[in-house]
Short mmCIF file of C-alpha atoms (C1' of nucleotides) in Angstrom, two decimals:
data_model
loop_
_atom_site.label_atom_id
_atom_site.label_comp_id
_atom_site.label_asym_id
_atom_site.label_seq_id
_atom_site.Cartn_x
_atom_site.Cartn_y
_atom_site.Cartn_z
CA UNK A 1 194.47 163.05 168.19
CA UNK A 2 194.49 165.17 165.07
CA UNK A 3 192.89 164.60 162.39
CA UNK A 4 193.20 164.19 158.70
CA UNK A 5 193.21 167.32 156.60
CA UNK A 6 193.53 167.48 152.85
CA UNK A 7 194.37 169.84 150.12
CA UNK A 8 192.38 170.77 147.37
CA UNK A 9 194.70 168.51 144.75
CA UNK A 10 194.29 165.68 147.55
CA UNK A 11 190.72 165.57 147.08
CA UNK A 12 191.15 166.59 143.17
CA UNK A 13 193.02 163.03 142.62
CA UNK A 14 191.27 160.83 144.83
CA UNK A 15 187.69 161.83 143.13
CA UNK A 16 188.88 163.12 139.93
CA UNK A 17 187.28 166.07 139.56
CA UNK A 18 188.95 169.17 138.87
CA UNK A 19 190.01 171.37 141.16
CA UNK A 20 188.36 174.46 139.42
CA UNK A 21 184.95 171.98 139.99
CA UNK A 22 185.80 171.85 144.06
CA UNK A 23 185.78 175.69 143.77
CA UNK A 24 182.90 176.20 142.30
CA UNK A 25 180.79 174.08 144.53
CA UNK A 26 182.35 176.10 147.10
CA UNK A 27 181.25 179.26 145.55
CA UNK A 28 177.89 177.45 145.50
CA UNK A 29 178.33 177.41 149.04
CA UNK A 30 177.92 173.44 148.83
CA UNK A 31 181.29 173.22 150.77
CA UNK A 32 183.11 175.25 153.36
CA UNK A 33 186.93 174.27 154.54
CA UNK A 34 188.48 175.86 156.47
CA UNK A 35 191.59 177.89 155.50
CA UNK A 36 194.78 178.30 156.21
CA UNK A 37 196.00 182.32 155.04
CA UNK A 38 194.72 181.72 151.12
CA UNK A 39 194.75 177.65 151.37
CA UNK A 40 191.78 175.54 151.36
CA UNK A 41 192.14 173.04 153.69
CA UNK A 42 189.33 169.77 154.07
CA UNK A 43 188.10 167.94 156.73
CA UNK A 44 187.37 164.43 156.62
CA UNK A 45 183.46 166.16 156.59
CA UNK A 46 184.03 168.04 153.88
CA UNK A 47 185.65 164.82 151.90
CA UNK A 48 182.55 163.10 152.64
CA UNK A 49 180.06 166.36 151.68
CA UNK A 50 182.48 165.81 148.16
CA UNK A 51 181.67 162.46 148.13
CA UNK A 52 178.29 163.23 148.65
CA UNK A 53 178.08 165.96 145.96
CA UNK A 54 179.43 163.77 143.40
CA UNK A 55 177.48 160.98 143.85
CA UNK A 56 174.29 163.62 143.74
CA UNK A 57 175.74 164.71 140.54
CA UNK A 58 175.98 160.81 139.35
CA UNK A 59 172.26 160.25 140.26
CA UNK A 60 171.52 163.45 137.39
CA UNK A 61 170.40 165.98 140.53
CA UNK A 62 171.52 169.48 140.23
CA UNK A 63 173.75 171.70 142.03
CA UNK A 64 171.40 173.34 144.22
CA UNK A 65 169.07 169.96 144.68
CA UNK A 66 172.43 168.75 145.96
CA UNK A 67 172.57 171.80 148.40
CA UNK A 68 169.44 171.23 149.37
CA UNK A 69 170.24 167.45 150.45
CA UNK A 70 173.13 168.38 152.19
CA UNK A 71 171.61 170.69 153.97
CA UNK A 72 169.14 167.68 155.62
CA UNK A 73 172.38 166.59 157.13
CA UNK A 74 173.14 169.65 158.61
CA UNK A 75 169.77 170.55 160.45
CA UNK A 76 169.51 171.57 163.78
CA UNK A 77 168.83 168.38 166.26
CA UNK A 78 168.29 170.75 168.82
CA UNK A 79 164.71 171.90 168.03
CA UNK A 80 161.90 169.72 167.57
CA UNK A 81 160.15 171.44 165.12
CA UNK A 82 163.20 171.01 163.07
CA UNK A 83 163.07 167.51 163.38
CA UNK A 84 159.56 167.38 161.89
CA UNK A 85 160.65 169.25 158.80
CA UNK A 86 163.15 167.07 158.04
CA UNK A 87 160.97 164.38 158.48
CA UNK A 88 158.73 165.24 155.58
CA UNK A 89 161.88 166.49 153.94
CA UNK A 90 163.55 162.74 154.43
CA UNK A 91 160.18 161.62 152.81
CA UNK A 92 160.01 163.76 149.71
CA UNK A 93 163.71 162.73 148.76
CA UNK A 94 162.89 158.99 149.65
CA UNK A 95 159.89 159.18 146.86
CA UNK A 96 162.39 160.72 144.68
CA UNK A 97 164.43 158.32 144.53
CA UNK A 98 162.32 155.34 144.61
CA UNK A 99 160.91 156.56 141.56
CA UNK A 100 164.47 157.02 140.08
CA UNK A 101 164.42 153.21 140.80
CA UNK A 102 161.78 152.35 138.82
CA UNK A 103 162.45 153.97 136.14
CA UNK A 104 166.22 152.33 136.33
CA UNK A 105 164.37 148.67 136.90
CA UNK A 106 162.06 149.53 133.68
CA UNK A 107 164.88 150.10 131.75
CA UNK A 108 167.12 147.28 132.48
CA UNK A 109 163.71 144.96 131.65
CA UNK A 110 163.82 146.63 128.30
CA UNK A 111 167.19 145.60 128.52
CA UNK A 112 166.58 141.98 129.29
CA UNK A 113 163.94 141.71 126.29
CA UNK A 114 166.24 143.50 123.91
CA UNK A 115 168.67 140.77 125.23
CA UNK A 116 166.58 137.67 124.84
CA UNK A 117 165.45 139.40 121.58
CA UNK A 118 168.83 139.14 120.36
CA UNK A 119 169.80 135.64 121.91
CA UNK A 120 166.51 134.06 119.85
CA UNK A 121 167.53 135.43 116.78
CA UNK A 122 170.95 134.01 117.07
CA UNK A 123 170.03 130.52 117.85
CA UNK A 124 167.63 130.66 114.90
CA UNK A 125 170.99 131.68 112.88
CA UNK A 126 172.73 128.76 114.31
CA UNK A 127 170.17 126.16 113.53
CA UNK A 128 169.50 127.49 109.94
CA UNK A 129 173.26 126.63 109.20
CA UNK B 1 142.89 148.57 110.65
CA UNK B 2 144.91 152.43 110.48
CA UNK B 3 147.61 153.13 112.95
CA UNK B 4 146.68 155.60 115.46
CA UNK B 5 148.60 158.91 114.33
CA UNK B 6 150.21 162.33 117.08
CA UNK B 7 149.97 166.03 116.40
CA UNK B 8 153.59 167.64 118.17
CA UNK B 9 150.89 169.16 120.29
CA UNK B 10 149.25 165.43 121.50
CA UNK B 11 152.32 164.65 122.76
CA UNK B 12 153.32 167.69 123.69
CA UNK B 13 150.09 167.54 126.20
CA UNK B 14 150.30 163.93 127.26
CA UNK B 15 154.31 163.99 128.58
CA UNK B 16 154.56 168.03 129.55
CA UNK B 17 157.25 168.59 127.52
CA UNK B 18 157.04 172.10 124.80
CA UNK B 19 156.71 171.61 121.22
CA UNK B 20 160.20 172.98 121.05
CA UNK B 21 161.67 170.98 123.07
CA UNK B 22 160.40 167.91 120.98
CA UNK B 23 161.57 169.70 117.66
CA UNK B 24 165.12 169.77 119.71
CA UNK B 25 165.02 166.07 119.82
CA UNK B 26 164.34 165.83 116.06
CA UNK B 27 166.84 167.99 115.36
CA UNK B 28 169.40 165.86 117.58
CA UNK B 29 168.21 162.91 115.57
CA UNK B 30 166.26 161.24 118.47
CA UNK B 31 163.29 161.25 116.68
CA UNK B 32 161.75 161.07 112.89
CA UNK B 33 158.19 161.50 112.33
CA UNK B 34 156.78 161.38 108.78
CA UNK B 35 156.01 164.27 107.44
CA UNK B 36 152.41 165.43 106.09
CA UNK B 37 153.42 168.48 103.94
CA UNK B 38 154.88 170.50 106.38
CA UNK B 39 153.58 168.77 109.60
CA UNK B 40 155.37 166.33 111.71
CA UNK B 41 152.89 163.08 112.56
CA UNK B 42 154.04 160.80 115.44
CA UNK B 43 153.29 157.43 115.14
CA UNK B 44 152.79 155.02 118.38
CA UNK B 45 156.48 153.97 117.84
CA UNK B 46 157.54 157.28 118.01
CA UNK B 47 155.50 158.31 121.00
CA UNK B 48 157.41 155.11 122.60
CA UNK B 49 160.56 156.61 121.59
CA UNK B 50 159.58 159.84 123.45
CA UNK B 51 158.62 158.22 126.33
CA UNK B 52 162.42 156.46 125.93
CA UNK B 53 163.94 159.99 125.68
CA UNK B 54 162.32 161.48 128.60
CA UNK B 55 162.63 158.18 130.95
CA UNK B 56 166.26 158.66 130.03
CA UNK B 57 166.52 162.53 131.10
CA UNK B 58 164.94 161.03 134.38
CA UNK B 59 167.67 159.12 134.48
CA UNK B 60 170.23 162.05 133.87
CA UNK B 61 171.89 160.70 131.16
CA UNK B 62 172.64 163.49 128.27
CA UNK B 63 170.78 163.92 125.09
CA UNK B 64 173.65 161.81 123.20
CA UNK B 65 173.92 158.80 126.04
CA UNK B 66 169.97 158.40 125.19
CA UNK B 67 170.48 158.36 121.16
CA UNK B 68 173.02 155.94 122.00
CA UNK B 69 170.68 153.90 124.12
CA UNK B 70 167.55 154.47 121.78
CA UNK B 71 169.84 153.37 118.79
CA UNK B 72 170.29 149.66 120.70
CA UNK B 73 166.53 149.27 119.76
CA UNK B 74 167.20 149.67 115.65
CA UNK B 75 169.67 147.32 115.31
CA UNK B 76 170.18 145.68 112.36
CA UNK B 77 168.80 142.20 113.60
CA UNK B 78 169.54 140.65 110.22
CA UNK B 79 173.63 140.24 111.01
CA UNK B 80 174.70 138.39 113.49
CA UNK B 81 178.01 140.30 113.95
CA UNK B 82 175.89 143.35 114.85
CA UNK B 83 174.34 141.29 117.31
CA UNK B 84 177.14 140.57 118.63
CA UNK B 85 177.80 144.07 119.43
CA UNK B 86 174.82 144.62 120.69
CA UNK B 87 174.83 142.08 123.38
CA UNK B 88 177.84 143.73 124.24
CA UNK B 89 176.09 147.36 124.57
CA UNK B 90 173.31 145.93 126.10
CA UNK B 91 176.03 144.20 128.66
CA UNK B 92 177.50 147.65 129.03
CA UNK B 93 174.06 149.69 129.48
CA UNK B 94 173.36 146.84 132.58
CA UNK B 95 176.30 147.56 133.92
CA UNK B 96 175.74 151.43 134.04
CA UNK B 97 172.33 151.68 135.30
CA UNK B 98 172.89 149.10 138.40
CA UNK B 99 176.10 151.23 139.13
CA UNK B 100 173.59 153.62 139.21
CA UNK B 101 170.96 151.56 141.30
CA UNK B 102 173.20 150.97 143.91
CA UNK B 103 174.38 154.81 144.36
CA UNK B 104 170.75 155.41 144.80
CA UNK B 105 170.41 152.55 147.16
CA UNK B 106 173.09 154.18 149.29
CA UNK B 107 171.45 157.58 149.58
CA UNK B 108 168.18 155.80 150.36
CA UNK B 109 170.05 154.22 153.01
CA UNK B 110 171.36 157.52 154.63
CA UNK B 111 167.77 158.76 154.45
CA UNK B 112 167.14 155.80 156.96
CA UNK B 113 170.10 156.40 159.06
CA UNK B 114 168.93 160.41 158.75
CA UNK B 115 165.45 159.37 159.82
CA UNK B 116 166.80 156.58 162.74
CA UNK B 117 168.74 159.40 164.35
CA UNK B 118 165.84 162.04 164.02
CA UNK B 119 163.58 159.79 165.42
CA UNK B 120 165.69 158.90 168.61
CA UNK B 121 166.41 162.21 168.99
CA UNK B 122 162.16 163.32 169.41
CA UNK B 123 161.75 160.19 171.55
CA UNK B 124 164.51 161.35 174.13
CA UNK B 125 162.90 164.44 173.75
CA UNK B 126 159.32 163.77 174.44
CA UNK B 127 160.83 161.14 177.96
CA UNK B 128 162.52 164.58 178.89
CA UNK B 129 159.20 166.34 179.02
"C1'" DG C 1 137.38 187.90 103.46
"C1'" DC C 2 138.95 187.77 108.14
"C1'" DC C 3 140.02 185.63 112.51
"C1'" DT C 4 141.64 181.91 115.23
"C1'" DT C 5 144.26 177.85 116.03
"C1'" DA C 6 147.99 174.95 115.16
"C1'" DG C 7 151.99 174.38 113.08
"C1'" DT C 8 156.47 175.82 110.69
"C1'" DT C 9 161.57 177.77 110.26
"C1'" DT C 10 165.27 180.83 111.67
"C1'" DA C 11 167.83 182.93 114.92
"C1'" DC C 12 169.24 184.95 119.05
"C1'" DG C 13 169.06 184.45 124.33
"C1'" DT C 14 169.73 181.90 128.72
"C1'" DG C 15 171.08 179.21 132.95
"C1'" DA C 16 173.88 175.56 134.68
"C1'" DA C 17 178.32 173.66 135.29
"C1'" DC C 18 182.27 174.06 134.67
"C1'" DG C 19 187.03 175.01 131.34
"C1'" DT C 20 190.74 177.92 130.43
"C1'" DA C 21 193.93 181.58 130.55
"C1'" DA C 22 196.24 185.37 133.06
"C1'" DA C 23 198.65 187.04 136.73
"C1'" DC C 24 200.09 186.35 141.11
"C1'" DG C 25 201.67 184.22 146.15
"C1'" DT C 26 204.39 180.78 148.93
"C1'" DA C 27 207.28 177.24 150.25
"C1'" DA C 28 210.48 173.53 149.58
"C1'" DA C 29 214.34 171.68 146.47
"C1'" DG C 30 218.42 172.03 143.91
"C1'" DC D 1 218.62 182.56 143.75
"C1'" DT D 2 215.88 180.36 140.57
"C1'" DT D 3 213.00 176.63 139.48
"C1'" DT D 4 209.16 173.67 140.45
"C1'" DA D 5 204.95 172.43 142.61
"C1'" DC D 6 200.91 173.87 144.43
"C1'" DG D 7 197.79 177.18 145.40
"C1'" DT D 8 195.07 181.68 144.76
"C1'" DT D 9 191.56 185.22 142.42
"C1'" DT D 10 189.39 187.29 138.38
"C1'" DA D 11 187.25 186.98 134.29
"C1'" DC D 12 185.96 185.55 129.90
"C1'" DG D 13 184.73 181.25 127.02
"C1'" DT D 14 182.05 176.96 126.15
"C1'" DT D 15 178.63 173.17 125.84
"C1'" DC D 16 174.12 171.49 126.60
"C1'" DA D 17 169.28 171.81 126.53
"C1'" DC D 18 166.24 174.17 125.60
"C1'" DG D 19 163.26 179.28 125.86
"C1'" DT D 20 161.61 183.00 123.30
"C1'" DA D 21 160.48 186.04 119.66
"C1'" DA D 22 159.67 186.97 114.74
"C1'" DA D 23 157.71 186.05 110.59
"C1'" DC D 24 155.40 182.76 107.97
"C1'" DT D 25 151.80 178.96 106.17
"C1'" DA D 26 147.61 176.23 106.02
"C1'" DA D 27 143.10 174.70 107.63
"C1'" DG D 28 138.62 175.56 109.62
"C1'" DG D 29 134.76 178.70 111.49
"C1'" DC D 30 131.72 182.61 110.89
#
DNA sequence: GCCTTAGTTTACGTGAACGTAAACGTAAAG
DNA sequence: CTTTACGTTTACGTTCACGTAAACTAAGGC
Protein backbone atom coordinates (compact mmCIF):
# COMPACT_ATOMS: atom_id res chain seq x y z
CA UNK A 1 0.00 0.00 0.00
CA UNK A 2 1.14 3.48 -0.92
CA UNK A 3 -0.02 6.21 0.22
CA UNK A 4 -1.50 9.50 -0.70
CA UNK A 5 0.89 12.29 -1.57
CA UNK A 6 -0.05 15.78 -2.61
CA UNK A 7 1.34 18.78 -4.28
CA UNK A 8 1.63 22.04 -3.00
CA UNK A 9 -1.49 23.41 -5.41
CA UNK A 10 -3.35 20.13 -4.06
CA UNK A 11 -3.26 21.33 -0.67
CA UNK A 12 -3.44 25.18 -1.97
CA UNK A 13 -7.16 24.36 -3.35
CA UNK A 14 -8.47 22.09 -0.92
CA UNK A 15 -7.68 24.74 2.10
CA UNK A 16 -7.47 27.83 0.15
CA UNK A 17 -4.61 29.29 1.20
CA UNK A 18 -2.00 30.38 -1.01
CA UNK A 19 0.65 28.56 -1.95
CA UNK A 20 3.26 31.36 -1.13
CA UNK A 21 1.37 30.94 2.65
CA UNK A 22 2.32 26.89 2.61
CA UNK A 23 5.91 28.16 2.00
CA UNK A 24 6.24 30.31 4.45
CA UNK A 25 5.04 28.12 7.23
CA UNK A 26 7.56 25.89 5.90
CA UNK A 27 10.24 28.41 6.20
CA UNK A 28 8.80 28.72 9.73
CA UNK A 29 9.74 25.29 9.96
CA UNK A 30 5.92 24.54 10.91
CA UNK A 31 5.95 21.92 8.03
CA UNK A 32 8.46 19.62 6.45
CA UNK A 33 7.51 17.41 3.10
CA UNK A 34 9.44 15.66 1.72
CA UNK A 35 10.81 16.42 -1.78
CA UNK A 36 11.11 15.16 -4.81
CA UNK A 37 14.50 17.03 -6.81
CA UNK A 38 12.93 20.85 -6.20
CA UNK A 39 9.12 19.55 -5.59
CA UNK A 40 7.37 19.66 -2.38
CA UNK A 41 5.62 16.74 -1.93
CA UNK A 42 2.87 16.15 1.36
CA UNK A 43 1.99 13.45 3.32
CA UNK A 44 -1.32 12.81 4.53
CA UNK A 45 0.67 14.14 8.06
CA UNK A 46 1.65 17.05 6.72
CA UNK A 47 -2.13 17.72 5.26
CA UNK A 48 -3.28 17.26 8.67
CA UNK A 49 -0.22 19.56 10.42
CA UNK A 50 -1.97 22.19 7.50
CA UNK A 51 -5.09 21.53 8.78
CA UNK A 52 -3.91 21.98 12.04
CA UNK A 53 -2.04 25.27 11.34
CA UNK A 54 -4.99 26.82 9.87
CA UNK A 55 -7.35 26.09 12.27
CA UNK A 56 -4.56 27.58 14.95
CA UNK A 57 -4.57 30.56 12.79
CA UNK A 58 -8.65 30.61 12.91
CA UNK A 59 -8.58 30.43 16.78
CA UNK A 60 -6.28 34.12 16.49
CA UNK A 61 -2.86 32.07 17.79
CA UNK A 62 0.28 33.01 16.12
CA UNK A 63 2.71 31.41 13.96
CA UNK A 64 5.11 30.30 16.41
CA UNK A 65 2.23 29.49 19.25
CA UNK A 66 1.14 27.24 16.41
CA UNK A 67 4.73 25.70 16.28
CA UNK A 68 4.75 25.33 19.58
CA UNK A 69 1.37 23.16 19.57
CA UNK A 70 2.49 21.13 16.95
CA UNK A 71 5.34 20.39 18.41
CA UNK A 72 3.17 18.60 21.56
CA UNK A 73 2.26 16.19 18.86
CA UNK A 74 5.53 15.42 17.95
CA UNK A 75 7.22 14.67 21.42
CA UNK A 76 9.17 11.85 22.15
CA UNK A 77 6.90 8.84 23.75
CA UNK A 78 9.93 7.17 24.40
CA UNK A 79 11.13 9.00 27.54
CA UNK A 80 9.18 9.49 30.52
CA UNK A 81 10.28 12.62 31.51
CA UNK A 82 9.01 13.76 28.22
CA UNK A 83 5.77 12.60 28.93
CA UNK A 84 5.54 14.74 32.08
CA UNK A 85 6.34 17.89 30.17
CA UNK A 86 3.82 17.49 27.92
CA UNK A 87 1.58 16.85 30.52
CA UNK A 88 1.78 20.30 32.03
CA UNK A 89 2.22 21.47 28.48
CA UNK A 90 -1.38 19.67 27.51
CA UNK A 91 -2.60 21.64 30.65
CA UNK A 92 -1.42 25.15 29.92
CA UNK A 93 -3.01 24.96 26.29
CA UNK A 94 -6.25 23.33 27.81
CA UNK A 95 -6.59 26.67 30.18
CA UNK A 96 -5.98 28.57 27.12
CA UNK A 97 -8.50 27.64 25.47
CA UNK A 98 -11.12 27.26 27.98
CA UNK A 99 -10.70 30.75 28.59
CA UNK A 100 -11.00 31.48 24.79
CA UNK A 101 -14.43 29.82 25.54
CA UNK A 102 -15.57 32.04 27.87
CA UNK A 103 -14.85 34.84 26.48
CA UNK A 104 -16.70 33.40 23.09
CA UNK A 105 -19.86 32.32 25.54
CA UNK A 106 -19.75 36.08 27.05
CA UNK A 107 -20.01 37.42 23.88
CA UNK A 108 -22.71 35.51 22.25
CA UNK A 109 -24.84 36.44 25.75
CA UNK A 110 -24.21 40.00 24.77
CA UNK A 111 -25.44 38.78 21.70
CA UNK A 112 -28.62 37.26 22.97
CA UNK A 113 -29.49 40.59 25.02
CA UNK A 114 -28.67 42.78 22.07
CA UNK A 115 -31.13 40.30 20.37
CA UNK A 116 -34.00 40.32 22.79
CA UNK A 117 -33.17 44.09 23.02
CA UNK A 118 -34.08 44.43 19.55
CA UNK A 119 -37.06 41.84 19.41
CA UNK A 120 -38.86 44.10 22.46
CA UNK A 121 -38.52 47.11 20.69
CA UNK A 122 -40.10 45.72 17.63
CA UNK A 123 -43.13 44.28 19.19
CA UNK A 124 -43.61 47.62 20.96
CA UNK A 125 -43.52 49.04 17.17
CA UNK A 126 -46.07 46.55 16.18
CA UNK A 127 -48.53 47.18 18.91
CA UNK A 128 -48.23 51.04 18.69
CA UNK A 129 -49.60 50.69 15.03
CA UNK B 1 -25.46 61.71 41.53
CA UNK B 2 -22.01 62.43 38.95
CA UNK B 3 -20.89 59.69 36.69
CA UNK B 4 -17.74 58.17 37.69
CA UNK B 5 -15.08 59.68 35.12
CA UNK B 6 -11.17 57.62 33.57
CA UNK B 7 -7.82 59.27 33.12
CA UNK B 8 -6.11 57.23 29.70
CA UNK B 9 -3.81 56.22 32.49
CA UNK B 10 -6.87 54.48 34.86
CA UNK B 11 -7.54 52.41 32.23
CA UNK B 12 -4.47 52.11 30.98
CA UNK B 13 -3.60 50.43 34.60
CA UNK B 14 -6.76 48.44 35.14
CA UNK B 15 -6.70 46.34 31.48
CA UNK B 16 -2.58 46.42 30.81
CA UNK B 17 -2.88 47.87 27.74
CA UNK B 18 -0.28 51.39 26.91
CA UNK B 19 -1.74 54.70 26.65
CA UNK B 20 -0.80 54.45 23.02
CA UNK B 21 -2.27 51.71 22.26
CA UNK B 22 -5.67 53.16 23.57
CA UNK B 23 -5.02 56.48 21.55
CA UNK B 24 -4.70 53.79 18.47
CA UNK B 25 -8.19 52.75 19.14
CA UNK B 26 -9.42 56.37 19.13
CA UNK B 27 -7.79 57.04 16.25
CA UNK B 28 -9.43 53.84 14.49
CA UNK B 29 -12.70 55.23 15.71
CA UNK B 30 -13.29 52.50 18.40
CA UNK B 31 -13.52 54.83 20.95
CA UNK B 32 -14.63 58.69 21.77
CA UNK B 33 -14.05 60.11 25.05
CA UNK B 34 -15.05 63.74 25.78
CA UNK B 35 -12.61 65.91 25.85
CA UNK B 36 -11.55 68.28 28.92
CA UNK B 37 -9.35 70.86 27.09
CA UNK B 38 -6.85 68.78 25.82
CA UNK B 39 -7.47 65.58 27.94
CA UNK B 40 -9.36 62.58 26.96
CA UNK B 41 -11.99 61.47 30.00
CA UNK B 42 -13.46 57.92 29.76
CA UNK B 43 -16.69 57.49 30.94
CA UNK B 44 -18.02 53.93 32.39
CA UNK B 45 -19.51 53.36 28.86
CA UNK B 46 -16.41 53.82 27.38
CA UNK B 47 -14.38 51.73 29.76
CA UNK B 48 -17.15 48.97 28.68
CA UNK B 49 -16.30 49.62 25.21
CA UNK B 50 -12.60 48.93 26.02
CA UNK B 51 -13.23 46.00 27.73
CA UNK B 52 -15.38 45.09 24.23
CA UNK B 53 -12.22 45.91 22.18
CA UNK B 54 -9.82 43.90 24.08
CA UNK B 55 -12.33 40.77 24.71
CA UNK B 56 -12.47 40.96 20.94
CA UNK B 57 -8.49 40.90 20.31
CA UNK B 58 -8.84 37.77 22.68
CA UNK B 59 -10.89 36.58 20.33
CA UNK B 60 -8.50 37.35 17.29
CA UNK B 61 -10.71 39.18 15.38
CA UNK B 62 -8.94 42.46 13.70
CA UNK B 63 -9.27 45.97 14.85
CA UNK B 64 -12.08 46.57 12.02
CA UNK B 65 -14.17 43.06 12.74
CA UNK B 66 -14.43 44.63 16.47
CA UNK B 67 -15.67 48.29 15.23
CA UNK B 68 -17.97 46.31 13.28
CA UNK B 69 -19.09 44.31 16.25
CA UNK B 70 -18.93 47.35 18.77
CA UNK B 71 -21.04 49.37 16.15
CA UNK B 72 -24.08 46.51 16.63
CA UNK B 73 -24.37 48.12 20.16
CA UNK B 74 -25.22 51.94 18.68
CA UNK B 75 -27.78 51.11 16.57
CA UNK B 76 -30.24 53.34 15.77
CA UNK B 77 -33.08 51.58 17.86
CA UNK B 78 -35.59 54.19 16.74
CA UNK B 79 -36.13 52.44 12.98
CA UNK B 80 -37.29 49.39 12.67
CA UNK B 81 -35.64 48.73 9.26
CA UNK B 82 -32.27 49.14 11.04
CA UNK B 83 -33.40 46.64 13.31
CA UNK B 84 -33.97 44.59 10.94
CA UNK B 85 -30.46 44.60 9.93
CA UNK B 86 -29.30 44.22 12.97
CA UNK B 87 -30.96 41.02 13.84
CA UNK B 88 -29.42 39.98 10.83
CA UNK B 89 -25.70 41.00 12.05
CA UNK B 90 -26.37 39.80 15.25
CA UNK B 91 -27.55 36.34 13.34
CA UNK B 92 -24.28 36.56 11.47
CA UNK B 93 -21.90 37.43 14.59
CA UNK B 94 -23.66 33.93 16.27
CA UNK B 95 -22.86 32.21 13.57
CA UNK B 96 -19.09 33.22 13.55
CA UNK B 97 -18.18 32.85 17.06
CA UNK B 98 -19.81 29.15 17.48
CA UNK B 99 -17.87 28.31 14.18
CA UNK B 100 -15.33 29.40 16.28
CA UNK B 101 -16.46 27.48 19.53
CA UNK B 102 -16.49 24.38 17.93
CA UNK B 103 -12.80 24.70 16.29
CA UNK B 104 -11.77 25.24 19.81
CA UNK B 105 -13.80 22.35 21.01
CA UNK B 106 -11.88 20.18 18.56
CA UNK B 107 -8.40 21.15 19.70
CA UNK B 108 -9.58 20.67 23.29
CA UNK B 109 -10.50 17.36 22.20
CA UNK B 110 -7.01 16.41 20.74
CA UNK B 111 -5.55 17.69 24.01
CA UNK B 112 -7.61 14.70 25.53
CA UNK B 113 -6.70 12.23 22.96
CA UNK B 114 -2.86 13.82 23.43
CA UNK B 115 -3.23 13.31 27.17
CA UNK B 116 -5.19 9.54 26.81
CA UNK B 117 -2.21 8.33 24.81
CA UNK B 118 0.48 9.96 27.17
CA UNK B 119 -1.06 8.56 29.96
CA UNK B 120 -1.20 4.87 28.64
CA UNK B 121 2.01 5.21 27.53
CA UNK B 122 3.57 6.04 31.57
CA UNK B 123 1.23 3.31 32.83
CA UNK B 124 2.82 0.58 30.45
CA UNK B 125 5.81 2.09 31.48
CA UNK B 126 5.69 2.05 35.19
CA UNK B 127 4.04 -2.27 34.77
CA UNK B 128 7.44 -2.63 32.79
CA UNK B 129 9.47 -1.56 35.78
C1' DG C 1 10.52 79.88 39.68
C1' DC C 2 11.58 75.11 39.04
C1' DC C 3 10.68 70.21 39.14
C1' DT C 4 7.76 66.33 38.62
C1' DT C 5 3.87 63.95 36.84
C1' DA C 6 0.52 63.19 33.48
C1' DG C 7 -0.98 64.12 29.30
C1' DT C 8 -0.70 65.75 24.29
C1' DT C 9 0.57 65.54 18.96
C1' DT C 10 3.55 64.20 15.18
C1' DA C 11 6.25 61.12 12.98
C1' DC C 12 9.23 57.45 12.09
C1' DG C 13 10.27 52.39 13.32
C1' DT C 14 9.02 47.45 13.86
C1' DG C 15 7.53 42.48 13.74
C1' DA C 16 4.29 39.29 11.88
C1' DA C 17 2.24 37.25 7.98
C1' DC C 18 2.08 37.07 3.96
C1' DG C 19 1.60 39.39 -1.42
C1' DT C 20 3.78 40.19 -5.63
C1' DA C 21 7.02 40.32 -9.25
C1' DA C 22 11.13 38.44 -11.59
C1' DA C 23 13.56 34.89 -13.50
C1' DC C 24 14.01 30.28 -13.97
C1' DG C 25 13.27 24.63 -14.25
C1' DT C 26 10.53 20.53 -15.86
C1' DA C 27 7.26 17.74 -17.90
C1' DA C 28 3.24 16.69 -20.58
C1' DA C 29 0.24 18.29 -24.63
C1' DG C 30 -0.54 19.89 -29.12
C1' DC D 1 9.45 22.73 -30.91
C1' DT D 2 6.69 25.75 -28.52
C1' DT D 3 3.08 26.44 -25.37
C1' DT D 4 0.89 25.61 -21.02
C1' DA D 5 0.71 24.19 -16.34
C1' DC D 6 2.98 23.73 -12.30
C1' DG D 7 6.69 24.37 -9.58
C1' DT D 8 11.05 26.73 -7.73
C1' DT D 9 14.09 30.63 -5.28
C1' DT D 10 15.11 35.44 -4.23
C1' DA D 11 13.85 39.67 -2.87
C1' DC D 12 11.35 43.71 -2.23
C1' DG D 13 6.54 45.58 -0.92
C1' DT D 14 2.45 45.87 2.15
C1' DT D 15 -0.94 45.94 5.98
C1' DC D 16 -1.92 45.78 10.76
C1' DA D 17 -1.18 46.99 15.39
C1' DC D 18 1.08 49.15 17.82
C1' DG D 19 6.30 50.89 20.01
C1' DT D 20 9.27 54.63 20.57
C1' DA D 21 11.24 59.08 20.55
C1' DA D 22 10.80 64.13 20.27
C1' DA D 23 8.92 68.23 21.54
C1' DC D 24 5.25 70.34 23.78
C1' DT D 25 1.44 71.84 27.51
C1' DA D 26 -0.83 72.19 31.96
C1' DA D 27 -1.41 71.28 36.87
C1' DG D 28 0.38 70.62 41.46
C1' DG D 29 4.26 70.52 45.09
C1' DC D 30 8.10 72.77 47.35
Amino acid sequence: MTERTYSISDLSREFDVTARAIRFYEDKDLIQPMREGQRRIYTARDRVRLKLILRGKRLGFSLSEIKDILDLYDTDMGESRQLELLLDKIEERRRALEAHRRDIDLTLAEMDDLERQCRENLKERAGAD
